[in-house]
Short mmCIF file of C-alpha atoms and ligand atoms in Angstrom, two decimals:
data_model
loop_
_atom_site.label_atom_id
_atom_site.label_comp_id
_atom_site.label_asym_id
_atom_site.label_seq_id
_atom_site.Cartn_x
_atom_site.Cartn_y
_atom_site.Cartn_z
CA MET D 1 -0.91 9.63 -22.72
CA LYS D 2 -2.05 8.51 -19.26
CA ASN D 3 0.42 8.53 -16.38
CA LEU D 4 0.21 5.49 -14.16
CA ALA D 5 1.54 4.97 -10.66
CA VAL D 6 1.89 1.47 -9.24
CA LEU D 7 1.97 0.94 -5.48
CA ILE D 8 3.48 -2.33 -4.31
CA SER D 9 4.79 -4.07 -1.20
CA GLY D 10 6.33 -7.27 -2.51
CA ARG D 11 6.69 -9.63 -5.43
CA GLY D 12 5.12 -7.30 -7.97
CA SER D 13 3.90 -9.92 -10.44
CA ASN D 14 0.74 -7.93 -11.22
CA PHE D 15 2.83 -4.80 -11.70
CA LYS D 16 4.97 -6.80 -14.12
CA ALA D 17 1.86 -8.02 -15.98
CA ILE D 18 0.67 -4.42 -16.40
CA ASN D 19 4.12 -3.31 -17.57
CA GLU D 20 4.27 -6.17 -20.06
CA GLY D 21 0.83 -5.16 -21.30
CA ILE D 22 2.19 -1.70 -22.01
CA LYS D 23 5.41 -2.94 -23.57
CA SER D 24 3.56 -5.31 -25.90
CA GLY D 25 1.20 -2.54 -27.05
CA TYR D 26 -1.89 -4.27 -25.56
CA ILE D 27 -2.27 -1.16 -23.39
CA SER D 28 -1.45 1.84 -25.53
CA ASN D 29 -1.07 5.47 -24.54
CA ALA D 30 0.02 4.72 -20.99
CA ASN D 31 3.26 5.07 -19.15
CA ILE D 32 4.22 3.84 -15.69
CA SER D 33 5.55 7.15 -14.40
CA VAL D 34 6.34 6.07 -10.87
CA VAL D 35 6.44 2.99 -8.65
CA ILE D 36 6.21 3.31 -4.88
CA SER D 37 6.93 0.44 -2.52
CA SER D 38 6.12 0.36 1.16
CA LYS D 39 8.83 -2.27 1.60
CA LYS D 40 12.53 -2.19 0.90
CA ASP D 41 14.43 -4.65 -1.30
CA VAL D 42 11.36 -6.44 -2.60
CA ALA D 43 11.28 -8.13 -6.02
CA GLY D 44 8.78 -5.61 -7.43
CA LEU D 45 10.97 -2.64 -6.55
CA ASN D 46 14.07 -4.29 -8.02
CA TYR D 47 12.12 -5.05 -11.20
CA ALA D 48 11.04 -1.38 -11.45
CA LYS D 49 14.63 -0.25 -11.12
CA ASP D 50 15.81 -2.81 -13.69
CA GLU D 51 13.19 -1.39 -16.05
CA GLY D 52 14.65 2.09 -15.50
CA MET D 53 11.50 3.42 -13.85
CA ASN D 54 11.20 6.11 -11.20
CA ALA D 55 10.98 3.85 -8.17
CA PHE D 56 10.84 4.81 -4.51
CA HIS D 57 10.74 3.01 -1.21
CA LEU D 58 8.85 4.95 1.45
CA ASP D 59 9.21 3.52 4.93
CA SER D 60 6.18 4.38 7.04
CA SER D 61 8.28 4.28 10.23
CA ASP D 62 10.05 7.41 8.95
CA TYR D 63 6.77 9.36 9.18
CA ARG D 64 4.97 10.57 12.27
CA SER D 65 1.53 9.38 11.16
CA LYS D 66 -0.32 7.52 8.42
CA GLU D 67 -1.69 10.85 7.24
CA ILE D 68 1.78 12.33 6.81
CA TYR D 69 2.99 9.18 5.06
CA ASP D 70 0.09 9.32 2.60
CA MET D 71 0.63 13.06 2.14
CA GLU D 72 4.16 12.28 0.98
CA ILE D 73 2.74 9.69 -1.43
CA LYS D 74 0.22 12.25 -2.67
CA ASN D 75 3.03 14.76 -3.27
CA ILE D 76 4.82 12.22 -5.46
CA LEU D 77 1.61 11.33 -7.33
CA ASP D 78 0.84 15.01 -7.89
CA LYS D 79 4.40 15.67 -9.08
CA TYR D 80 4.11 12.98 -11.74
CA ARG D 81 0.58 14.12 -12.71
CA ILE D 82 -0.82 10.66 -12.15
CA ASP D 83 -4.08 9.73 -13.90
CA LEU D 84 -4.41 6.22 -12.48
CA ILE D 85 -3.02 4.56 -9.35
CA CYS D 86 -2.80 0.76 -9.47
CA LEU D 87 -2.53 -0.97 -6.13
CA ALA D 88 -0.74 -4.23 -6.82
CA GLY D 89 -0.15 -6.17 -3.65
CA TYR D 90 0.14 -2.89 -1.71
CA MET D 91 -0.24 -3.92 1.92
CA LYS D 92 -1.22 -0.57 3.41
CA ILE D 93 -4.68 0.89 3.83
CA LEU D 94 -4.96 4.27 2.16
CA THR D 95 -6.08 7.19 4.31
CA PRO D 96 -9.47 8.72 3.44
CA GLN D 97 -7.59 11.89 2.45
CA LEU D 98 -5.63 10.07 -0.25
CA VAL D 99 -8.69 8.13 -1.45
CA SER D 100 -10.64 11.36 -1.70
CA ALA D 101 -7.85 13.23 -3.53
CA TYR D 102 -7.72 10.49 -6.18
CA ARG D 103 -11.32 9.23 -6.09
CA SER D 104 -12.26 7.02 -9.05
CA ARG D 105 -8.61 7.00 -10.09
CA ILE D 106 -7.37 4.26 -7.75
CA ILE D 107 -7.86 0.59 -8.60
CA ASN D 108 -6.94 -2.60 -6.79
CA ILE D 109 -6.83 -6.32 -7.51
CA HIS D 110 -8.06 -8.78 -4.92
CA PRO D 111 -7.79 -12.60 -5.07
CA SER D 112 -11.46 -13.43 -4.52
CA LEU D 113 -14.83 -12.68 -6.04
CA LEU D 114 -15.74 -9.66 -3.93
CA PRO D 115 -17.76 -9.04 -1.83
CA SER D 116 -16.78 -12.55 -0.68
CA PHE D 117 -13.57 -12.89 1.31
CA PRO D 118 -12.20 -9.37 1.67
CA GLY D 119 -9.06 -8.82 3.73
CA LEU D 120 -5.98 -10.96 4.13
CA ASN D 121 -5.55 -14.57 2.94
CA ALA D 122 -8.59 -14.50 0.66
CA GLN D 123 -7.57 -17.78 -0.97
CA LYS D 124 -7.35 -19.53 2.42
CA GLN D 125 -10.70 -18.03 3.40
CA ALA D 126 -12.22 -19.57 0.25
CA ILE D 127 -10.74 -23.00 0.98
CA ASP D 128 -11.77 -22.88 4.64
CA TYR D 129 -15.33 -21.92 3.71
CA GLY D 130 -15.55 -24.68 1.12
CA VAL D 131 -16.73 -22.61 -1.83
CA LYS D 132 -16.53 -24.34 -5.20
CA VAL D 133 -15.79 -21.18 -7.17
CA THR D 134 -13.66 -18.21 -6.23
CA GLY D 135 -11.57 -15.93 -8.43
CA CYS D 136 -10.27 -12.39 -8.62
CA THR D 137 -11.68 -8.90 -8.78
CA VAL D 138 -10.40 -5.55 -10.04
CA HIS D 139 -12.26 -2.69 -8.37
CA PHE D 140 -12.09 1.01 -7.67
CA VAL D 141 -10.85 1.80 -4.19
CA ASP D 142 -13.02 3.60 -1.67
CA GLU D 143 -12.63 4.17 2.07
CA LYS D 144 -13.53 0.58 3.00
CA ILE D 145 -11.16 -2.36 2.68
CA ASP D 146 -11.41 -4.34 -0.59
CA HIS D 147 -14.52 -2.38 -1.45
CA GLY D 148 -15.65 -0.05 -4.22
CA PRO D 149 -17.21 -0.27 -7.70
CA ILE D 150 -16.27 -3.55 -9.38
CA ILE D 151 -14.65 -3.29 -12.81
CA LEU D 152 -13.90 -6.91 -13.71
CA GLN D 153 -14.11 -10.36 -12.14
CA TRP D 154 -12.90 -13.75 -13.22
CA PRO D 155 -13.99 -17.10 -11.74
CA VAL D 156 -11.60 -19.87 -10.75
CA ASN D 157 -12.90 -23.32 -9.76
CA VAL D 158 -11.79 -24.69 -6.41
CA ARG D 159 -10.67 -28.31 -6.70
CA ASP D 160 -11.18 -30.90 -3.96
CA ASP D 161 -7.45 -31.32 -3.52
CA ASP D 162 -6.58 -27.61 -3.67
CA THR D 163 -4.30 -26.14 -1.06
CA GLU D 164 -3.95 -22.44 -0.39
CA ILE D 165 -0.78 -22.56 -2.51
CA SER D 166 -2.23 -24.38 -5.52
CA LEU D 167 -5.38 -22.24 -5.55
CA SER D 168 -3.39 -18.99 -5.16
CA LYS D 169 -1.25 -20.00 -8.12
CA ARG D 170 -4.26 -20.52 -10.42
CA ILE D 171 -5.94 -17.31 -9.24
CA LEU D 172 -2.71 -15.39 -9.84
CA GLU D 173 -2.63 -16.59 -13.46
CA SER D 174 -6.09 -15.07 -13.90
CA GLU D 175 -5.03 -11.88 -12.11
CA HIS D 176 -2.26 -11.38 -14.64
CA LYS D 177 -4.84 -11.31 -17.45
CA LEU D 178 -7.52 -9.37 -15.59
CA TYR D 179 -5.47 -6.45 -14.27
CA PRO D 180 -3.98 -5.41 -17.63
CA GLN D 181 -7.48 -5.57 -19.15
CA ALA D 182 -8.90 -3.23 -16.50
CA VAL D 183 -5.99 -0.81 -16.97
CA LYS D 184 -6.51 -0.91 -20.75
CA TRP D 185 -10.20 -0.02 -20.35
CA PHE D 186 -9.37 2.81 -17.96
CA VAL D 187 -6.71 4.24 -20.25
CA GLU D 188 -9.15 4.06 -23.16
CA ASP D 189 -11.70 6.05 -21.08
CA ARG D 190 -14.19 3.22 -21.39
CA ILE D 191 -15.08 2.92 -17.70
CA LEU D 192 -18.04 4.88 -16.41
CA ILE D 193 -19.28 4.84 -12.82
CA LYS D 194 -22.99 5.44 -12.43
CA LYS D 195 -24.65 5.18 -9.02
CA GLY D 196 -21.72 3.21 -7.66
CA LYS D 197 -21.70 0.68 -10.50
CA VAL D 198 -19.23 0.35 -13.33
CA HIS D 199 -20.41 0.38 -16.92
CA ILE D 200 -18.04 -0.36 -19.78
CA ARG D 201 -18.42 1.69 -22.93
CA ARG D 202 -18.16 -0.32 -26.14
CA SER D 203 -14.96 0.41 -28.04
C1 GRF B 1 -2.13 -10.67 -5.42
O1 GRF B 1 -2.67 -11.91 -5.11
C2 GRF B 1 -3.19 -9.59 -5.35
O2 GRF B 1 -4.46 -10.06 -5.71
C3 GRF B 1 -3.17 -9.22 -3.89
O3 GRF B 1 -1.82 -9.29 -3.52
C4 GRF B 1 -1.13 -10.20 -4.37
C5 GRF B 1 0.00 -9.43 -4.97
O4 GRF B 1 0.85 -10.24 -5.73
N1 GRF B 1 -3.77 -7.92 -3.69
P1 GRF B 1 1.96 -9.56 -6.63
O5 GRF B 1 2.83 -8.71 -5.70
O6 GRF B 1 1.29 -8.73 -7.68
O7 GRF B 1 2.75 -10.70 -7.21
#
């Protein structure tokens, strides 16, 4: 059984997709042991509580530094013996100390085909640039923002009449399929990282 932690800051729809993947049996041998939110009273945190999960809100303004805040997060992760940390709309940048403590065990989903359009408002960046295809990426987290070995990507066509809202909606639908798949592969020990690249072992 693999213990998962999900870190969120808002809506939590990807967190919900992962949880539904577990509940349906698509992802087996995994348990969401803890959910940590950097924001109070957000939909994702309420959902975690409704599901009866261990769910915490940690307010960074209660901590003297980013390092101390992340140390508190690490203490929680260690306590629950976490095998995999899923960042799902988590709006904080992890300190190098936390990344290093859980290297190759932290994954993130980003709404673009990385390395294009890292950072905030990736969907708007894609529209503003005028690309015809964008999408979403699940990747391991390293010290750089929206960077690290890529596990899975899915393309989404950009339509002429797309707005940031309409494009985000279609990308999100793909995210909800992609993230559970990446978690499933991780839990099944099928993901290998060799020379900074991900290779998927056949099942
Ligand atoms: C998603 O678009 C994800 O790609 C990005 O933040 C958003 C989170 O949405 N990292 P949700 O909270 O999972 O609904």
